Coordinates of C-alpha atoms in Angstrom, one line a residue:
Chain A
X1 CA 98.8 102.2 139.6
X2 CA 102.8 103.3 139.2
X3 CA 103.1 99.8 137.5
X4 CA 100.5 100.1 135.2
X5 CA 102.0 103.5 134.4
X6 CA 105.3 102.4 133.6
X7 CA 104.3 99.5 131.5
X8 CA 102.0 101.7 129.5
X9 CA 105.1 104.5 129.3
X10 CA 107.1 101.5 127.9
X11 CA 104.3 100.4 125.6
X12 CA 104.0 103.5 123.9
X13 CA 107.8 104.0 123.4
X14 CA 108.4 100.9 122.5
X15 CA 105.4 101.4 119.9
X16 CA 106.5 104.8 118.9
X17 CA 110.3 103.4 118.6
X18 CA 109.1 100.2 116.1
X19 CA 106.9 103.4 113.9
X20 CA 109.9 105.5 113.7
X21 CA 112.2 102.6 112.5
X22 CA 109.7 101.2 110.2
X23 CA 108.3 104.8 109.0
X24 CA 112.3 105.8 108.2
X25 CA 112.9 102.6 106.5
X26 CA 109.6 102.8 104.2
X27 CA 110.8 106.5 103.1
X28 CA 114.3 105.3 102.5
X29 CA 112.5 101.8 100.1
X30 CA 110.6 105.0 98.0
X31 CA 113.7 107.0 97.6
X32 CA 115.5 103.4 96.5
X33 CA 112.5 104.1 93.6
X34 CA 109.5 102.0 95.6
X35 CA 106.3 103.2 94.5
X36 CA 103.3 102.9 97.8
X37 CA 103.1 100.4 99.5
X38 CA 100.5 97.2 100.3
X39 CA 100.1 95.2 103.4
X40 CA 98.1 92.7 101.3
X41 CA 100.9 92.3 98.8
X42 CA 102.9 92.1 101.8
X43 CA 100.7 89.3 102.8
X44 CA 101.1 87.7 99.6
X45 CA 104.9 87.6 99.3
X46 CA 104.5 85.9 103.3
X47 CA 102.2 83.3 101.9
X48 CA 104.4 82.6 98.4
X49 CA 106.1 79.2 98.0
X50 CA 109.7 79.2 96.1
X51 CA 111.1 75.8 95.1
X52 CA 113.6 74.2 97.2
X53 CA 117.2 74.8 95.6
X54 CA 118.5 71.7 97.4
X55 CA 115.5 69.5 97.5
X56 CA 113.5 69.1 94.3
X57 CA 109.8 69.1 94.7
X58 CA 110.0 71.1 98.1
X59 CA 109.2 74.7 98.9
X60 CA 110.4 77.1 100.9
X61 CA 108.5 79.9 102.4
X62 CA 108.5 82.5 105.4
X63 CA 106.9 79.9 107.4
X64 CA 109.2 77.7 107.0
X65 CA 111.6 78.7 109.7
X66 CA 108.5 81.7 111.4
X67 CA 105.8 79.1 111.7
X68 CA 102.0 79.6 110.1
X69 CA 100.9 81.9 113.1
X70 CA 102.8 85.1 113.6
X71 CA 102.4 85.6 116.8
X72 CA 104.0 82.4 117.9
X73 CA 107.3 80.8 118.2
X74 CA 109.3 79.2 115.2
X75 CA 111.5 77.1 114.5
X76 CA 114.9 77.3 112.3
X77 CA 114.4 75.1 109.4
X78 CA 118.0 73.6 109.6
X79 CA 119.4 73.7 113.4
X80 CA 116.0 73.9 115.0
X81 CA 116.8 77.0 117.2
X82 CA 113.4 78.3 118.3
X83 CA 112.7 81.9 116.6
X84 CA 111.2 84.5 119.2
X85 CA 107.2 85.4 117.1
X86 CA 107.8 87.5 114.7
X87 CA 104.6 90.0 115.2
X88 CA 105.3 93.2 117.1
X89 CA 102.3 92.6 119.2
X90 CA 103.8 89.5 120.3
X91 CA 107.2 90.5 120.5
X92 CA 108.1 94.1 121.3
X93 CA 111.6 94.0 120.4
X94 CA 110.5 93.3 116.6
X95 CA 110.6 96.3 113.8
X96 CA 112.7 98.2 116.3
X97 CA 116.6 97.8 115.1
X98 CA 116.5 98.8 111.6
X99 CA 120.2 97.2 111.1
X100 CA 118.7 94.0 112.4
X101 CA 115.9 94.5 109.8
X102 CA 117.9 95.2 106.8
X103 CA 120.2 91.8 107.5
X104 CA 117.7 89.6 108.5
X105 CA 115.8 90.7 104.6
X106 CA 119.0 89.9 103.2
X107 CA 119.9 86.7 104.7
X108 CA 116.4 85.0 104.6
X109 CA 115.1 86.5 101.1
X110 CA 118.6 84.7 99.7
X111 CA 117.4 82.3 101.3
X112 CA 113.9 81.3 100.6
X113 CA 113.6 83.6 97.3
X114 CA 117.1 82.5 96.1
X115 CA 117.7 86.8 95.5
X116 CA 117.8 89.6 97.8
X117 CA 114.0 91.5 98.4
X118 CA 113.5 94.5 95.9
X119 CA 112.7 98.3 98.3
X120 CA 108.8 97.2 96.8
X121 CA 108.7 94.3 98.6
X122 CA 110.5 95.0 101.8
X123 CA 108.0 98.2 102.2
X124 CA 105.0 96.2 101.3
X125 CA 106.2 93.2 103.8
X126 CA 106.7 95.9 106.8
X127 CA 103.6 97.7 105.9
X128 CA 101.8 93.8 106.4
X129 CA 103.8 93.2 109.7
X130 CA 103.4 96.5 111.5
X131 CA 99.9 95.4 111.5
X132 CA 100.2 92.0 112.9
Chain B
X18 CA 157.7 39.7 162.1
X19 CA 155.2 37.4 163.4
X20 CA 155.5 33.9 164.3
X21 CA 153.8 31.0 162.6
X22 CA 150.7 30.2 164.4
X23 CA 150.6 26.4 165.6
X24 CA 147.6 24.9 163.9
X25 CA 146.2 22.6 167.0
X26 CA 144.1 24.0 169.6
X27 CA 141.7 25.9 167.0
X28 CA 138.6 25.7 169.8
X29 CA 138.3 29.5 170.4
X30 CA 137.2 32.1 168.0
X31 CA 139.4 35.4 168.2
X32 CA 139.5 38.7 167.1
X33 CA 142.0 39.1 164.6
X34 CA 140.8 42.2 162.2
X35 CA 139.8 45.0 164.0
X36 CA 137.1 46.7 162.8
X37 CA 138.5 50.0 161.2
X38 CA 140.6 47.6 159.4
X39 CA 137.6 45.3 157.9
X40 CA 136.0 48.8 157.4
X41 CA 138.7 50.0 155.1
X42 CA 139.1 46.5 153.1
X43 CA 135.5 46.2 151.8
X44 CA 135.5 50.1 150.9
X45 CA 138.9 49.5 149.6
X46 CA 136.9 46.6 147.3
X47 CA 134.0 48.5 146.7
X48 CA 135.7 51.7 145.5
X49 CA 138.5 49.8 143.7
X50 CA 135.4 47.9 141.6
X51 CA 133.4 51.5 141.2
X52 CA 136.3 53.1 139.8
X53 CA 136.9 50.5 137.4
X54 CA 133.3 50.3 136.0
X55 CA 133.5 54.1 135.9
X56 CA 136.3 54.6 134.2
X57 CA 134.6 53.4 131.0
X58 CA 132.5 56.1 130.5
X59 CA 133.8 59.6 130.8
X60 CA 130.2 60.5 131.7
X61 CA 130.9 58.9 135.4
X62 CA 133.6 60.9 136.0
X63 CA 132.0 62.8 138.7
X64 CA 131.7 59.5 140.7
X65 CA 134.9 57.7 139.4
X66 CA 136.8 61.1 141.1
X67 CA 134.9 60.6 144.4
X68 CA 135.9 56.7 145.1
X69 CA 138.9 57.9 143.7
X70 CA 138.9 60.4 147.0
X71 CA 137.3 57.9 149.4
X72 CA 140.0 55.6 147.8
X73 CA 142.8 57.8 148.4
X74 CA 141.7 59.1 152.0
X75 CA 141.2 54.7 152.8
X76 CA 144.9 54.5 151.7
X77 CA 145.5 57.6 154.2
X78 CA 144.2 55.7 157.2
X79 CA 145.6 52.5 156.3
X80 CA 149.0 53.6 156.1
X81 CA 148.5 55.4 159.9
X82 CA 147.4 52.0 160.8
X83 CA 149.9 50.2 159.7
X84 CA 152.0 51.8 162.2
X85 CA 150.0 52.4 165.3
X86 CA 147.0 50.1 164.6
X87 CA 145.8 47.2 166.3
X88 CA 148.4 44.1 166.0
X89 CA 147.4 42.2 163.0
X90 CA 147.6 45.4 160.8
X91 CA 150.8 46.5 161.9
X92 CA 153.2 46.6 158.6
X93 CA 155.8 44.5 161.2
X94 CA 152.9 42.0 161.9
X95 CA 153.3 41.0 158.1
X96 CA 156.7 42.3 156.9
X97 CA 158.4 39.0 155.8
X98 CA 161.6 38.5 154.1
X99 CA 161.8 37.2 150.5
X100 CA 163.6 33.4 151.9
X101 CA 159.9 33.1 154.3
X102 CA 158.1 33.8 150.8
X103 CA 159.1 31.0 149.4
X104 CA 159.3 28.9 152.0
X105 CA 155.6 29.6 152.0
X106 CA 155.3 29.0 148.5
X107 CA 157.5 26.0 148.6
X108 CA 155.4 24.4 151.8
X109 CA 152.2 25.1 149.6
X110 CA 153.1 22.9 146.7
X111 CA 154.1 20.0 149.1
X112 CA 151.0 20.4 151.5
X113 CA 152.9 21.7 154.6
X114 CA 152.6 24.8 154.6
X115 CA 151.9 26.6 158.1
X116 CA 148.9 28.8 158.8
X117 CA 149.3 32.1 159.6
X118 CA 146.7 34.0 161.5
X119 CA 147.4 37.6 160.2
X120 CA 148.9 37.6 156.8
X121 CA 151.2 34.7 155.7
X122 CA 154.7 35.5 153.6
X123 CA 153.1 35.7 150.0
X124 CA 149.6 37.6 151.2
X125 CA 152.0 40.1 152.9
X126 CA 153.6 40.8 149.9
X127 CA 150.6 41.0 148.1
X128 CA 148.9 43.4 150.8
X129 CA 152.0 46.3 150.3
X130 CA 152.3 45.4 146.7
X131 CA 148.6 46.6 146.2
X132 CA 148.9 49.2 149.0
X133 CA 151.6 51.0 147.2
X134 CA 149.4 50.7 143.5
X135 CA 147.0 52.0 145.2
X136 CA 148.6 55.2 146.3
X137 CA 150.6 55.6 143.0
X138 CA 146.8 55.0 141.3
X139 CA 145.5 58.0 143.8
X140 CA 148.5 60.4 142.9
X141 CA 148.2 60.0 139.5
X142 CA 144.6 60.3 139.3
X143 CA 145.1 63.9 141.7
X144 CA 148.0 64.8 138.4
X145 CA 145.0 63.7 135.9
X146 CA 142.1 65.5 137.9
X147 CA 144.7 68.8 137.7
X148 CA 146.3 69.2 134.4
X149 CA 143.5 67.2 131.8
X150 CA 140.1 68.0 134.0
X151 CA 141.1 71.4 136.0
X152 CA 140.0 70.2 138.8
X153 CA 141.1 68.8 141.7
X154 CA 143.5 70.3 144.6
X155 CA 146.5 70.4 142.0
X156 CA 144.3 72.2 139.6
X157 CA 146.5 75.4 137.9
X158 CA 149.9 73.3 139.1
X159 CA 150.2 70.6 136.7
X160 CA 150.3 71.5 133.1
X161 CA 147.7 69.6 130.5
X162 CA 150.5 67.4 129.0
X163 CA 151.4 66.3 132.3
X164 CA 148.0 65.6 133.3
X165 CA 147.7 63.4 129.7
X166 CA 150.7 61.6 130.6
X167 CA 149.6 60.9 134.0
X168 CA 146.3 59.6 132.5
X169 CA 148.6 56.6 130.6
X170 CA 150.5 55.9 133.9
X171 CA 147.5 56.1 136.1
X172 CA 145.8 53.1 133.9
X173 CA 148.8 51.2 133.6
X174 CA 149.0 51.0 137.7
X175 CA 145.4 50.6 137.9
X176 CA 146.1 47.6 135.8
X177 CA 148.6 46.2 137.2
X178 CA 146.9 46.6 140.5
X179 CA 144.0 44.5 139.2
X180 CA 146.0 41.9 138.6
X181 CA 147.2 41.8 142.1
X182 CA 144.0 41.7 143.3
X183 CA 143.6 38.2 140.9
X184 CA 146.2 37.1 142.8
X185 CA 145.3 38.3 146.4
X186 CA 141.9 36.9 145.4
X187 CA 143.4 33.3 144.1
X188 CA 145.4 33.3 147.2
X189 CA 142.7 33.8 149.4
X190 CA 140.2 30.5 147.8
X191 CA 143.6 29.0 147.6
X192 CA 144.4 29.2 151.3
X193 CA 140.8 29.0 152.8
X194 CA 140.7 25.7 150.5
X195 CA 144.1 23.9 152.0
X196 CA 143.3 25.1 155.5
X197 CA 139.9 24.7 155.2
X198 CA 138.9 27.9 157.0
X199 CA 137.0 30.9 155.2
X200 CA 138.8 33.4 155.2
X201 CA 136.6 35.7 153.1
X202 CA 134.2 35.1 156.3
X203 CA 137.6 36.1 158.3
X204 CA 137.6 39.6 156.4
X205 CA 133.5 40.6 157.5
X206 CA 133.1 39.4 161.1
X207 CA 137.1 39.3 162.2
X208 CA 136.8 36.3 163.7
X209 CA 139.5 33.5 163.0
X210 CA 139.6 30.1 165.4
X211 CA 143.0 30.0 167.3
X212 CA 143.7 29.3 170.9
X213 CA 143.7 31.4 173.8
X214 CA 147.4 31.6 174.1
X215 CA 147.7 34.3 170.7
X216 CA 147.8 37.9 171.1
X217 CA 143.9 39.2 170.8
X218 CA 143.1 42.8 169.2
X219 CA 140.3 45.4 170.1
X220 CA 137.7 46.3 168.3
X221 CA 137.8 50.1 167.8
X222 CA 134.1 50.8 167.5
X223 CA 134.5 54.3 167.6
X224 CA 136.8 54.9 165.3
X225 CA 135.1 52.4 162.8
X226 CA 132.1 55.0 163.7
X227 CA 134.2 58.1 162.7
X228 CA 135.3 56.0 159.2
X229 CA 132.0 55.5 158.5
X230 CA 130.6 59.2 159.0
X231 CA 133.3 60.6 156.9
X232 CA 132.1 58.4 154.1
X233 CA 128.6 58.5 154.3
X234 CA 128.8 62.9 155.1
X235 CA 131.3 63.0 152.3
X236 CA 129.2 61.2 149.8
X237 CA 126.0 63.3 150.9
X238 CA 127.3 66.2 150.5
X239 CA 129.0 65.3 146.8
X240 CA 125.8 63.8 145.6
X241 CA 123.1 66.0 147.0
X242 CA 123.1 67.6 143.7
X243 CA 121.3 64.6 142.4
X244 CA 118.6 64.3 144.9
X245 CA 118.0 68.2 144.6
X246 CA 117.6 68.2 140.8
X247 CA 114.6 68.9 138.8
X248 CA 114.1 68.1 135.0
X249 CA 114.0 71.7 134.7
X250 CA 117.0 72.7 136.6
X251 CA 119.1 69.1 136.0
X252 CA 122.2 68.6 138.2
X253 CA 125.8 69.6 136.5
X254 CA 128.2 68.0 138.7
X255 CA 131.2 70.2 137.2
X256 CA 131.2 74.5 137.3
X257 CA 134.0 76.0 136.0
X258 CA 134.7 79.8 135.9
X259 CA 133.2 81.4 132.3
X260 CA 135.4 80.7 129.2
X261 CA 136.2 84.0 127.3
X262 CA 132.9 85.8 125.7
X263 CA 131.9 88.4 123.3
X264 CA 128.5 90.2 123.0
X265 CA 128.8 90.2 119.5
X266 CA 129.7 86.8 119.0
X267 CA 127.1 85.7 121.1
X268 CA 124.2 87.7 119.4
X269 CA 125.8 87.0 115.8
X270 CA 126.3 83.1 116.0
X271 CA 123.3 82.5 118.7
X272 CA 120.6 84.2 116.3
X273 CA 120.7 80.8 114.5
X274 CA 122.1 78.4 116.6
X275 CA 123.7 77.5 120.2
X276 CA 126.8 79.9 119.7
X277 CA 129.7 77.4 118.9
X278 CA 132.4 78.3 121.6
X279 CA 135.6 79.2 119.9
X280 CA 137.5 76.7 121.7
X281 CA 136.1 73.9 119.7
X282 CA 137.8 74.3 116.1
X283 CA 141.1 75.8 115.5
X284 CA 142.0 79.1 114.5
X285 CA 142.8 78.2 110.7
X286 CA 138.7 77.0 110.6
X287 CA 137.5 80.2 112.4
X288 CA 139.1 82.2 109.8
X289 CA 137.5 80.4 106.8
X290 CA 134.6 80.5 108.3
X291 CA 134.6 83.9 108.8
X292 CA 135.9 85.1 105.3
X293 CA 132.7 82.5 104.1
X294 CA 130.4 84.1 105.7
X295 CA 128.5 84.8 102.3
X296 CA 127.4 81.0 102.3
X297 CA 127.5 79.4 105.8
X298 CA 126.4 76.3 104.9
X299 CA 123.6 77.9 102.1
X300 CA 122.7 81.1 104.0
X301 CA 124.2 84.4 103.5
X302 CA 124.9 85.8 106.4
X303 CA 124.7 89.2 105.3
X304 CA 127.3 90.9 108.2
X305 CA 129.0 94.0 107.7
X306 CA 132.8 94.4 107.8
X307 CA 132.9 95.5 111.3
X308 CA 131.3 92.5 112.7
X309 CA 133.1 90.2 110.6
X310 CA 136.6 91.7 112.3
X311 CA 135.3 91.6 115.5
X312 CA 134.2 88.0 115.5
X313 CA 136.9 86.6 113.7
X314 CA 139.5 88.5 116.1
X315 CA 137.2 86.8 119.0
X316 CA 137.5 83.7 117.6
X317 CA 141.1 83.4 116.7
X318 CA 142.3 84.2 119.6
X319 CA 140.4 81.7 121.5
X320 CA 140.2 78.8 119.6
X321 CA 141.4 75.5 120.4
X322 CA 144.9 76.5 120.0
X323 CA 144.6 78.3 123.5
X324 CA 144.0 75.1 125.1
X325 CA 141.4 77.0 127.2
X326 CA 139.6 73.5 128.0
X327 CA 140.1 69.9 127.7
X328 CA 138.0 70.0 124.5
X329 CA 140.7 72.6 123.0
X330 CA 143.5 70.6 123.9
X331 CA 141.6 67.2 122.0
X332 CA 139.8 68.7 119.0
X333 CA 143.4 71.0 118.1
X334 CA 145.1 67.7 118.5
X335 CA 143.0 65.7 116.4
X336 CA 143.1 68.4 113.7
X337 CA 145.9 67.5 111.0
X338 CA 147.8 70.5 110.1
X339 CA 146.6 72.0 106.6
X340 CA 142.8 71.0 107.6
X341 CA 140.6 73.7 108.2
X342 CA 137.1 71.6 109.4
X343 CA 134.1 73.9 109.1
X344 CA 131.8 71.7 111.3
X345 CA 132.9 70.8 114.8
X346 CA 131.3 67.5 114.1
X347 CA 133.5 66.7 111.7
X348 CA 136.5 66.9 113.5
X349 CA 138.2 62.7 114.5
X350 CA 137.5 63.7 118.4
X351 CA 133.8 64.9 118.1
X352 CA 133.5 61.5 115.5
X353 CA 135.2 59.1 118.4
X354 CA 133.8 60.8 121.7
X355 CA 130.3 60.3 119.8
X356 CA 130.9 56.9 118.2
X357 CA 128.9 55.0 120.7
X358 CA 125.8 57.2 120.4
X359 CA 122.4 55.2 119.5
X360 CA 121.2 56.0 115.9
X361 CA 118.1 56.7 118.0
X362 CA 119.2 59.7 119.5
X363 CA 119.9 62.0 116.6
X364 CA 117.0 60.9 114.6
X365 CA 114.7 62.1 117.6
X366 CA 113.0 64.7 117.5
X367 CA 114.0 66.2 121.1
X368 CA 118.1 65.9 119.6
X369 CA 116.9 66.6 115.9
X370 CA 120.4 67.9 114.7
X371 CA 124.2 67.0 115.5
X372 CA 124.5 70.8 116.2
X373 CA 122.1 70.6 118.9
X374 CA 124.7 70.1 121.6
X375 CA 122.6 71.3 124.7
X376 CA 120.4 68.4 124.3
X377 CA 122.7 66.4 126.1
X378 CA 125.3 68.9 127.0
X379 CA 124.0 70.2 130.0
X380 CA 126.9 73.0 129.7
X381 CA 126.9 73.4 126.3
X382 CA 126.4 77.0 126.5
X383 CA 129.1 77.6 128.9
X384 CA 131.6 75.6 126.3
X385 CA 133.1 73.6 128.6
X386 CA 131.7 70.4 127.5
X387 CA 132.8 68.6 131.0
X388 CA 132.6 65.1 131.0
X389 CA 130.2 64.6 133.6
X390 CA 128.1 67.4 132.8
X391 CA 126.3 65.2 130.2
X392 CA 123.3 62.6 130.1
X393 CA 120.8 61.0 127.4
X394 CA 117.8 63.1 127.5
X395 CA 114.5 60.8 127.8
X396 CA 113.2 60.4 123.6
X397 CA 110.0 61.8 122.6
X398 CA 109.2 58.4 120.8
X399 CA 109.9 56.9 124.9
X400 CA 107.9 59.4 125.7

């Protein structure tokens, strides 16, 4: 009974940490000038293929490295580290370091968008992950 | 120094090795023939240090019996003058040459000439084991360069002791040939034919018992690690204390990758690396300032300059000045330890990349990159 307590107590802060993270960063996105946000547009920028800079005729995407399914492991495209899921429900240490956030956008949208994310589309991807 | 046995009267068979001393020559043979097909792989070096120990500890007991074993091993009982030598030699070429029952003139010679090697071969391995390896009982007492020098010496001897053997060995068909008697037979039952009027030796079972405990005990214990191992939890032969660490370093580099200890590129490449950070090899890294002066300061200070490990003291060495190598792989060491690697390997799956190091590293993570803590994982394509 205690146990089931304390994993719930942890589940709910651990739930009510990631929402505070995610609900600051959204607000800080408008004032960068983001209008609302979209989970399905979210969804869509997930699902989008950019051309490969270094290998014509390839694409890169967020499933590249995160894998197809959210909720599961991935797989770095390059040195084949295997990346922790990438859905909150499956990994409760996800949404909940908004430094972590904020380099992780930078490093992979440079990566697979060749640009960095505008405040738009880092609010409409959070809005589509918090869900997942 | 013993007297030429007369060669009539051969109808009795007598004791002439005892057994401790039979005991100690094939061991002396059968570590003498490990270490040398060891020694070709630096991934044996668990087991090329442990007949090196059984070798040295042989060498220990022999000496001890030279002076208070049984009569045919005594160091007197085969301590000939130069002028007997080659008499012996010169009695061999024109047929008359006397039979010995022990040792004759030259196989004396031969017998200190490779139990001195031998020891010289067990010291310098100890001054290898210490100052390259950091192991060892003079681990922390001799300095790496001494150890590295040691390491030229100690294969010089070994060599030199091989060829000894060549000629113990030659001496041995050679003589069991012109007195037609085997003495390779001699060696495993102790038995040579000679009248009843020569001085007969003991056996020493029990201390032939006590050799043979310490062997098998020692090499149980050393190897249980091996017979305990899982393919989850795999053996390492070699644990050193923890290299220098950082929590930032660790979470920073690791995100990615196995978390490149700085000991394996110098500080020159660190700092490059570092200050690059924009576009590590096509990502942006994206750290702040802070982190960036943290890391760097981690890394400079350890890199392979500090000679932390083996691996420092090779890949700084193999480093010309002026070059600042961004990939350990790169680097002539990494290229040469790594030349004899099967195609096969990095192409599989299970290996994938060169920078996957823990896939035959078993102490990648650590950074120590031991020589023995390695092995070929099975391929999935073997699978």
């Amino acid at each position: 009974m205690f146990k089931k307590l304390s994993l719930l107590l942890i589940l709910t802060w651990s739930i009510s940490a990631q929402a505070a993270v995610v609900d600051e960063l959204l607000s800080s996105y408008k004032s960068e000038g983001a209008g609302n946000f979209s989970a399905s547009n979210g969804e869509a920028l997930w699902n989008k293929d950019f051309p490969d800079p270094k290998e014509p005729g390839k694409v890169r995407n967020c499933s590249t490295c995160h894998g197809k399914n959210l909720q599961a492991k991935g797989k770095h495209a390059s040195t084949g580290k295997v990346i922790d899921p990438i859905a909150p429900s499956a990994n409760k240490e996800r949404l909940t370091d908004a430094k972590f956030i904020e380099k992780w956008f930078k490093r992979n949208c440079k990566w697979v968008l060749g640009r960095e994310c505008t405040p738009q589309e880092k609010g409409d991807f959070l809005t589509f992950l918090r869900t997942k | 120094m013993a007297t030429p046995e007369p060669a009539e009267s051969k109808h009795l068979r007598i004791l002439v090795w005892d057994l401790p001393t039979r005991i100690f020559h094939w061991f002396f043979v059968l570590c003498f023939t490990i270490a040398w097909v060891t020694s070709e792989n630096d991934r044996f070096l668990y087991e090329h240090i442990y007949v090196g120990y059984v070798f040295f500890g042989l060498l220990v007991f022999r000496f001890l019996w030279g002076w208070i074993g049984s009569y045919y091993a005594l160091f007197r009982s085969f301590a000939y003058d130069w002028p007997s030598v080659t008499a012996y030699l010169k009695g061999l070429l024109s047929g008359k040459a006397s039979r010995h029952l022990g040792h004759n003139p030259a196989g004396g010679w031969a017998i200190f000439a490779m139990l001195i090697l031998g020891l010289l071969v067990a010291i310098t391995g100890l001054l290898v084991l210490g100052g390259e390896e950091g192991h060892g009982p003079l681990k922390g007492i001799v300095s790496y360069e001494i150890g590295a020098a040691a390491k030229e010496v100690h294969e010089i001897l070994a060599s030199t002791m091989l060829f000894i053997v060549f000629l113990h060995i030659s001496g041995v068909v050679f003589e069991s040939l012109f007195h037609k008697e085997n003495l390779i037979w001699a060696m495993i039952t102790g038995f040579k034919p000679a009248s009843d009027q020569v001085i007969k030796v003991r056996v020493y079972a029990l201390i032939a018992v006590i050799m043979l405990t310490a062997i098998l005990g020692s090499a149980t214990l050393y190897f249980r690690g091996y017979v305990t191992q899982t393919d989850a939890e795999p053996f390492i032969p070699f644990s050193s204390p923890p290299l220098p660490s950082n929590a930032t370093w660790l979470t920073e580099c690791g995100e990615c990758h196995l978390a490149f200890h700085p000991t394996l590129l110098p500080a020159r490449s660190w700092q490059l690396m570092m200050k690059q950070q924009d576009d590590h090899f096509g990502d942006d890294l994206s750290l702040d300032e802070e982190t960036i002066k943290e890391i760097t300061e981690f890394m400079v200070a350890n890199a392979a300059e500090s000679g932390l490990s083996e691996a420092a003291h090779k890949v700084n060495s193999s480093v010309p000045v002026g070059k600042s190598p961004q990939r350990i792989t790169e680097t002539k060491y990494w290229k040469k330890k790594h030349e004899e690697i099967d195609d096969k390997y990095w192409k599989d799956k299970i290996i994938k990349t060169k920078t996957n190091c823990g896939a035959c590293h078993l102490d990648a993570k650590t950074g120590w990159f031991e020589d023995s803590n390695m092995r070929l994982p099975k391929l999935v394509t073997e699978k």
